[in-house]
């Protein structure tokens, strides 16, 4: 069945979520639309939908093989991912290995400063408020997640970081930082959901020293560095090569 005939539940900035005939299963369609700076900057990255769908698929499969529970079930076509329906916890869980982006702007830490141990940060997933940085006390005050869930999210995010860092390193890519979303399935299990792609990660090519040339992620779009599609495609090529050699 094509997405056109299916019930659209939600259209986000990068994906469209459709219901399936099983209420516990959703289909996500990956678009080429790109947004940055809380959707103040908009554009199209041709082919991004396919590339992000493929990269996410490979990373979710890799994480599942290593015992991390994810929403991924199957990838029936090149822009569509079928996954378990979850109630998304409205927290963006960000893991940072090197300082970049808003961390540099807010703290004065220099771009690329090593963060050891990595930082795990929680942002409120709310476009109207501009996805603000939260504290653990604010999460409790807003009743976004229990203290136990926050601890679980922190632990899971660090485990996922360890595995993703190792995988990307084998691809010749440094995982600078990334954003995760988690949700609860019908049985109450906490699952990794959404996507892991160059839209949601900062990825630096280890073969390039130049600070502009090395960027392989959405910063090419944010900062108008050019060759955005080529960078995303290069990430996919390396992920595929590495996946096939595992
Ligand atoms: P946004 O503009 O909110 O970032 P996207 O374009 O990324 O949205 O579309 C995906 C939407 O679907 C997000 O709101 C995300 O939280 C949600 N989502 C991702 N995976 C699941 C899932 N397994 N079950 C329910 N919702 C999901
Ligand atoms: Mg999103």
mmCIF file of C-alpha atoms and ligand atoms in Angstrom:
data_model
loop_
_atom_site.group_PDB
_atom_site.id
_atom_site.type_symbol
_atom_site.label_atom_id
_atom_site.label_comp_id
_atom_site.label_asym_id
_atom_site.label_seq_id
_atom_site.Cartn_x
_atom_site.Cartn_y
_atom_site.Cartn_z
ATOM 1 C CA UNK A 1 0.000 0.000 0.000
ATOM 2 C CA UNK A 2 1.379 3.415 -0.853
ATOM 3 C CA UNK A 3 1.553 6.091 1.846
ATOM 4 C CA UNK A 4 -0.913 8.144 -0.225
ATOM 5 C CA UNK A 5 -3.731 5.752 0.714
ATOM 6 C CA UNK A 6 -2.725 5.473 4.350
ATOM 7 C CA UNK A 7 -3.909 7.579 7.260
ATOM 8 C CA UNK A 8 -1.462 10.334 7.988
ATOM 9 C CA UNK A 9 -1.064 10.732 11.756
ATOM 10 C CA UNK A 10 1.576 13.449 11.856
ATOM 11 C CA UNK A 11 3.747 15.381 9.444
ATOM 12 C CA UNK A 12 6.948 16.601 11.042
ATOM 13 C CA UNK A 13 9.867 18.571 9.659
ATOM 14 C CA UNK A 14 11.696 15.573 8.170
ATOM 15 C CA UNK A 15 9.255 12.673 8.178
ATOM 16 C CA UNK A 16 5.581 11.780 7.826
ATOM 17 C CA UNK A 17 4.091 9.211 10.186
ATOM 18 C CA UNK A 18 1.260 6.961 8.930
ATOM 19 C CA UNK A 19 -0.986 4.495 10.745
ATOM 20 C CA UNK A 20 -0.969 0.872 9.579
ATOM 21 C CA UNK A 21 -3.673 -1.765 10.013
ATOM 22 C CA UNK A 22 -1.919 -2.745 13.263
ATOM 23 C CA UNK A 23 -2.335 0.001 15.924
ATOM 24 C CA UNK A 24 0.962 -1.033 17.482
ATOM 25 C CA UNK A 25 2.855 -0.415 14.235
ATOM 26 C CA UNK A 26 3.553 2.830 12.358
ATOM 27 C CA UNK A 27 5.085 3.607 8.978
ATOM 28 C CA UNK A 28 7.454 6.554 8.686
ATOM 29 C CA UNK A 29 8.139 8.221 5.313
ATOM 30 C CA UNK A 30 11.468 10.071 5.098
ATOM 31 C CA UNK A 31 11.237 13.418 3.244
ATOM 32 C CA UNK A 32 13.942 15.477 1.543
ATOM 33 C CA UNK A 33 12.898 18.574 3.527
ATOM 34 C CA UNK A 34 15.585 20.090 5.699
ATOM 35 C CA UNK A 35 15.138 22.635 8.478
ATOM 36 C CA UNK A 36 17.564 24.289 10.853
ATOM 37 C CA UNK A 37 17.551 26.886 13.631
ATOM 38 C CA UNK A 38 14.102 25.776 14.829
ATOM 39 C CA UNK A 39 12.742 25.765 11.241
ATOM 40 C CA UNK A 40 13.731 29.385 10.529
ATOM 41 C CA UNK A 41 15.920 28.037 7.729
ATOM 42 C CA UNK A 42 14.262 25.654 5.272
ATOM 43 C CA UNK A 43 15.439 23.806 2.204
ATOM 44 C CA UNK A 44 15.517 20.562 0.265
ATOM 45 C CA UNK A 45 18.396 18.116 0.307
ATOM 46 C CA UNK A 46 17.726 15.954 -2.768
ATOM 47 C CA UNK A 47 17.883 12.255 -1.919
ATOM 48 C CA UNK A 48 18.123 12.868 1.835
ATOM 49 C CA UNK A 49 14.996 10.812 2.552
ATOM 50 C CA UNK A 50 16.455 7.649 1.057
ATOM 51 C CA UNK A 51 19.880 8.231 2.574
ATOM 52 C CA UNK A 52 18.581 8.880 6.104
ATOM 53 C CA UNK A 53 16.183 5.942 5.915
ATOM 54 C CA UNK A 54 19.054 3.646 4.903
ATOM 55 C CA UNK A 55 21.522 4.990 7.486
ATOM 56 C CA UNK A 56 18.923 4.781 10.276
ATOM 57 C CA UNK A 57 18.014 1.247 9.236
ATOM 58 C CA UNK A 58 21.627 0.080 9.392
ATOM 59 C CA UNK A 59 22.307 1.793 12.710
ATOM 60 C CA UNK A 60 19.116 0.464 14.341
ATOM 61 C CA UNK A 61 19.959 -3.057 13.106
ATOM 62 C CA UNK A 62 23.506 -2.748 14.422
ATOM 63 C CA UNK A 63 22.253 -1.517 17.827
ATOM 64 C CA UNK A 64 19.607 -4.289 17.981
ATOM 65 C CA UNK A 65 22.330 -6.877 17.362
ATOM 66 C CA UNK A 66 24.120 -5.426 20.373
ATOM 67 C CA UNK A 67 21.076 -5.741 22.623
ATOM 68 C CA UNK A 68 19.658 -2.204 22.424
ATOM 69 C CA UNK A 69 15.869 -2.250 22.017
ATOM 70 C CA UNK A 70 14.684 -0.054 19.141
ATOM 71 C CA UNK A 71 11.376 0.637 17.400
ATOM 72 C CA UNK A 72 12.694 -0.612 14.040
ATOM 73 C CA UNK A 73 10.837 -3.553 12.466
ATOM 74 C CA UNK A 74 11.503 -3.376 8.723
ATOM 75 C CA UNK A 75 12.372 -1.069 5.849
ATOM 76 C CA UNK A 76 9.899 -2.003 3.094
ATOM 77 C CA UNK A 77 11.046 0.612 0.574
ATOM 78 C CA UNK A 78 13.842 3.120 0.222
ATOM 79 C CA UNK A 79 12.035 5.975 2.026
ATOM 80 C CA UNK A 80 9.814 3.994 4.377
ATOM 81 C CA UNK A 81 10.528 2.512 7.773
ATOM 82 C CA UNK A 82 8.061 0.384 9.720
ATOM 83 C CA UNK A 83 8.435 0.522 13.475
ATOM 84 C CA UNK A 84 6.684 -0.150 16.747
ATOM 85 C CA UNK A 85 4.345 2.677 17.734
ATOM 86 C CA UNK A 86 5.529 4.333 20.904
ATOM 87 C CA UNK A 87 4.441 7.238 23.039
ATOM 88 C CA UNK A 88 7.374 9.544 22.506
ATOM 89 C CA UNK A 89 8.862 10.985 25.708
ATOM 90 C CA UNK A 90 9.114 14.711 24.811
ATOM 91 C CA UNK A 91 12.821 14.869 25.612
ATOM 92 C CA UNK A 92 15.625 15.198 23.099
ATOM 93 C CA UNK A 93 18.460 13.205 24.636
ATOM 94 C CA UNK A 94 21.718 14.689 23.363
ATOM 95 C CA UNK A 95 25.097 12.995 23.799
ATOM 96 C CA UNK A 96 28.239 15.048 23.224
ATOM 97 C CA UNK A 97 31.735 13.651 22.774
ATOM 98 C CA UNK A 98 33.282 16.888 21.466
ATOM 99 C CA UNK A 99 32.034 20.432 21.997
ATOM 100 C CA UNK A 100 30.088 21.915 19.067
ATOM 101 C CA UNK A 101 26.972 23.923 18.250
ATOM 102 C CA UNK A 102 24.899 25.328 21.104
ATOM 103 C CA UNK A 103 27.308 23.967 23.730
ATOM 104 C CA UNK A 104 30.070 26.218 22.356
ATOM 105 C CA UNK A 105 27.723 29.199 22.087
ATOM 106 C CA UNK A 106 26.372 28.768 25.634
ATOM 107 C CA UNK A 107 29.585 27.874 27.487
ATOM 108 C CA UNK A 108 32.437 29.372 25.487
ATOM 109 C CA UNK A 109 34.062 25.945 25.161
ATOM 110 C CA UNK A 110 36.129 25.868 21.963
ATOM 111 C CA UNK A 111 34.816 23.856 18.989
ATOM 112 C CA UNK A 112 36.146 20.315 19.236
ATOM 113 C CA UNK A 113 37.009 20.350 22.947
ATOM 114 C CA UNK A 114 37.020 16.696 24.110
ATOM 115 C CA UNK A 115 34.318 15.910 26.683
ATOM 116 C CA UNK A 116 35.334 12.998 28.852
ATOM 117 C CA UNK A 117 33.091 11.568 30.151
ATOM 118 C CA UNK A 118 30.665 12.475 27.355
ATOM 119 C CA UNK A 119 27.875 14.911 28.243
ATOM 120 C CA UNK A 120 24.305 13.630 28.279
ATOM 121 C CA UNK A 121 21.845 16.505 28.090
ATOM 122 C CA UNK A 122 18.065 16.705 27.998
ATOM 123 C CA UNK A 123 16.216 19.262 25.876
ATOM 124 C CA UNK A 124 12.458 19.808 25.855
ATOM 125 C CA UNK A 125 11.090 18.619 22.487
ATOM 126 C CA UNK A 126 8.894 21.652 21.877
ATOM 127 C CA UNK A 127 9.337 23.745 18.723
ATOM 128 C CA UNK A 128 7.283 26.675 20.089
ATOM 129 C CA UNK A 129 9.678 27.027 23.013
ATOM 130 C CA UNK A 130 12.736 26.439 20.806
ATOM 131 C CA UNK A 131 13.687 23.047 22.333
ATOM 132 C CA UNK A 132 15.177 24.543 25.547
ATOM 133 C CA UNK A 133 17.881 22.846 27.632
ATOM 134 C CA UNK A 134 16.339 21.273 30.749
ATOM 135 C CA UNK A 135 17.678 20.390 34.170
ATOM 136 C CA UNK A 136 16.713 17.201 35.992
ATOM 137 C CA UNK A 137 14.676 19.306 38.428
ATOM 138 C CA UNK A 138 12.812 20.970 35.547
ATOM 139 C CA UNK A 139 12.027 17.525 34.072
ATOM 140 C CA UNK A 140 10.457 16.574 37.422
ATOM 141 C CA UNK A 141 8.626 19.909 37.799
ATOM 142 C CA UNK A 142 7.188 19.512 34.285
ATOM 143 C CA UNK A 143 6.442 15.790 34.891
ATOM 144 C CA UNK A 144 8.050 14.883 31.538
ATOM 145 C CA UNK A 145 9.624 11.668 32.871
ATOM 146 C CA UNK A 146 10.174 10.008 36.246
ATOM 147 C CA UNK A 147 13.589 10.215 37.964
ATOM 148 C CA UNK A 148 13.979 6.506 37.259
ATOM 149 C CA UNK A 149 13.228 7.022 33.556
ATOM 150 C CA UNK A 150 15.707 9.892 33.380
ATOM 151 C CA UNK A 151 18.366 7.619 34.892
ATOM 152 C CA UNK A 152 17.422 4.857 32.412
ATOM 153 C CA UNK A 153 17.647 7.326 29.503
ATOM 154 C CA UNK A 154 21.065 8.508 30.660
ATOM 155 C CA UNK A 155 22.386 4.942 30.914
ATOM 156 C CA UNK A 156 20.903 3.893 27.547
ATOM 157 C CA UNK A 157 22.202 7.027 25.809
ATOM 158 C CA UNK A 158 25.750 6.320 27.066
ATOM 159 C CA UNK A 159 25.556 2.669 25.933
ATOM 160 C CA UNK A 160 24.308 3.723 22.498
ATOM 161 C CA UNK A 161 27.080 6.331 22.317
ATOM 162 C CA UNK A 162 29.760 3.727 23.033
ATOM 163 C CA UNK A 163 28.471 1.484 20.246
ATOM 164 C CA UNK A 164 27.896 4.272 17.722
ATOM 165 C CA UNK A 165 31.321 5.822 18.421
ATOM 166 C CA UNK A 166 32.999 2.484 17.803
ATOM 167 C CA UNK A 167 31.021 1.873 14.603
ATOM 168 C CA UNK A 168 31.595 5.355 13.156
ATOM 169 C CA UNK A 169 35.268 5.217 14.111
ATOM 170 C CA UNK A 170 35.551 2.049 11.994
ATOM 171 C CA UNK A 171 33.988 4.136 9.178
ATOM 172 C CA UNK A 172 36.714 6.773 9.596
ATOM 173 C CA UNK A 173 34.158 9.170 11.081
ATOM 174 C CA UNK A 174 34.229 10.940 14.462
ATOM 175 C CA UNK A 175 30.856 11.029 16.208
ATOM 176 C CA UNK A 176 30.910 14.542 17.677
ATOM 177 C CA UNK A 177 27.382 14.590 19.118
ATOM 178 C CA UNK A 178 23.889 13.309 18.386
ATOM 179 C CA UNK A 179 20.227 13.479 19.446
ATOM 180 C CA UNK A 180 18.057 10.519 20.406
ATOM 181 C CA UNK A 181 14.333 10.162 21.029
ATOM 182 C CA UNK A 182 12.855 7.406 23.148
ATOM 183 C CA UNK A 183 9.306 6.207 23.703
ATOM 184 C CA UNK A 184 7.201 3.692 25.576
ATOM 185 C CA UNK A 185 5.527 0.893 23.594
ATOM 186 C CA UNK A 186 2.086 -0.591 24.328
ATOM 187 C CA UNK A 187 3.655 -2.907 26.927
ATOM 188 C CA UNK A 188 5.464 -0.031 28.666
ATOM 189 C CA UNK A 189 8.939 -0.984 27.376
ATOM 190 C CA UNK A 190 11.367 1.895 26.785
ATOM 191 C CA UNK A 191 12.535 1.825 23.149
ATOM 192 C CA UNK A 192 14.923 3.906 21.073
ATOM 193 C CA UNK A 193 12.744 5.539 18.373
ATOM 194 C CA UNK A 194 12.816 8.171 15.610
ATOM 195 C CA UNK A 195 16.022 8.209 13.484
ATOM 196 C CA UNK A 196 19.800 8.319 13.671
ATOM 197 C CA UNK A 197 21.151 10.106 10.606
ATOM 198 C CA UNK A 198 23.318 13.022 9.456
ATOM 199 C CA UNK A 199 20.274 15.197 10.326
ATOM 200 C CA UNK A 200 20.577 14.203 13.980
ATOM 201 C CA UNK A 201 24.322 13.609 14.414
ATOM 202 C CA UNK A 202 27.463 15.709 13.974
ATOM 203 C CA UNK A 203 29.916 13.590 11.993
ATOM 204 C CA UNK A 204 33.467 14.619 11.107
ATOM 205 C CA UNK A 205 35.506 12.930 8.377
ATOM 206 C CA UNK A 206 38.734 11.782 10.047
ATOM 207 C CA UNK A 207 40.564 12.055 6.697
ATOM 208 C CA UNK A 208 40.008 15.843 6.535
ATOM 209 C CA UNK A 209 41.741 18.329 8.837
ATOM 210 C CA UNK A 210 39.986 21.409 7.453
ATOM 211 C CA UNK A 211 37.126 22.401 9.766
ATOM 212 C CA UNK A 212 34.732 23.008 6.854
ATOM 213 C CA UNK A 213 35.783 20.089 4.667
ATOM 214 C CA UNK A 214 35.479 17.549 7.492
ATOM 215 C CA UNK A 215 31.752 18.179 8.115
ATOM 216 C CA UNK A 216 29.528 15.277 6.910
ATOM 217 C CA UNK A 217 26.222 16.244 8.552
ATOM 218 C CA UNK A 218 23.452 18.856 8.664
ATOM 219 C CA UNK A 219 25.964 21.558 9.641
ATOM 220 C CA UNK A 220 26.773 21.691 5.876
ATOM 221 C CA UNK A 221 23.171 22.869 5.388
ATOM 222 C CA UNK A 222 23.067 25.072 8.535
ATOM 223 C CA UNK A 223 26.300 26.838 7.617
ATOM 224 C CA UNK A 224 25.856 26.820 3.801
ATOM 225 C CA UNK A 225 29.020 24.778 3.316
ATOM 226 C CA UNK A 226 27.734 23.234 0.041
ATOM 227 C CA UNK A 227 27.832 19.621 -1.194
ATOM 228 C CA UNK A 228 25.262 18.581 1.387
ATOM 229 C CA UNK A 229 23.894 15.598 -0.588
ATOM 230 C CA UNK A 230 27.388 14.359 -1.389
ATOM 231 C CA UNK A 231 28.328 14.421 2.301
ATOM 232 C CA UNK A 232 25.201 12.508 3.342
ATOM 233 C CA UNK A 233 25.816 9.980 0.534
ATOM 234 C CA UNK A 234 29.441 9.556 1.666
ATOM 235 C CA UNK A 235 28.241 8.743 5.204
ATOM 236 C CA UNK A 236 25.845 6.126 3.780
ATOM 237 C CA UNK A 237 28.567 4.607 1.590
ATOM 238 C CA UNK A 238 30.872 4.217 4.576
ATOM 239 C CA UNK A 239 28.088 2.807 6.783
ATOM 240 C CA UNK A 240 27.210 0.269 4.071
ATOM 241 C CA UNK A 241 30.845 -0.721 3.542
ATOM 242 C CA UNK A 242 31.338 -1.139 7.277
ATOM 243 C CA UNK A 243 28.054 -3.033 7.757
ATOM 244 C CA UNK A 244 28.985 -5.456 4.957
ATOM 245 C CA UNK A 245 32.393 -6.086 6.500
ATOM 246 C CA UNK A 246 30.988 -6.889 9.979
HETATM 247 P P1 LIG B 1 9.738 16.619 14.133
HETATM 248 O O1 LIG B 1 9.476 17.776 13.224
HETATM 249 O O2 LIG B 1 8.865 16.617 15.359
HETATM 250 O O3 LIG B 1 11.197 16.397 14.444
HETATM 251 P P2 LIG B 1 9.909 14.390 12.264
HETATM 252 O O4 LIG B 1 9.749 14.969 10.919
HETATM 253 O O5 LIG B 1 11.258 13.966 12.715
HETATM 254 O O6 LIG B 1 9.230 15.317 13.386
HETATM 255 O O7 LIG B 1 8.844 13.201 12.314
HETATM 256 C C1 LIG B 1 8.882 12.153 13.166
HETATM 257 C C2 LIG B 1 7.908 12.296 14.318
HETATM 258 O O8 LIG B 1 7.506 11.014 14.708
HETATM 259 C C3 LIG B 1 8.584 12.917 15.527
HETATM 260 O O9 LIG B 1 7.673 13.751 16.223
HETATM 261 C C4 LIG B 1 8.975 11.717 16.369
HETATM 262 O O10 LIG B 1 9.023 12.043 17.752
HETATM 263 C C5 LIG B 1 7.852 10.756 16.055
HETATM 264 N N1 LIG B 1 8.226 9.342 16.146
HETATM 265 C C6 LIG B 1 9.386 8.762 15.785
HETATM 266 N N2 LIG B 1 9.372 7.422 15.992
HETATM 267 C C7 LIG B 1 8.140 7.142 16.499
HETATM 268 C C8 LIG B 1 7.493 5.934 16.922
HETATM 269 N N3 LIG B 1 8.113 4.756 16.846
HETATM 270 N N4 LIG B 1 6.235 6.029 17.408
HETATM 271 C C9 LIG B 1 5.610 7.233 17.474
HETATM 272 N N5 LIG B 1 6.146 8.395 17.072
HETATM 273 C C10 LIG B 1 7.401 8.360 16.595
HETATM 274 MG MG1 LIG B 2 12.592 15.017 13.963
#
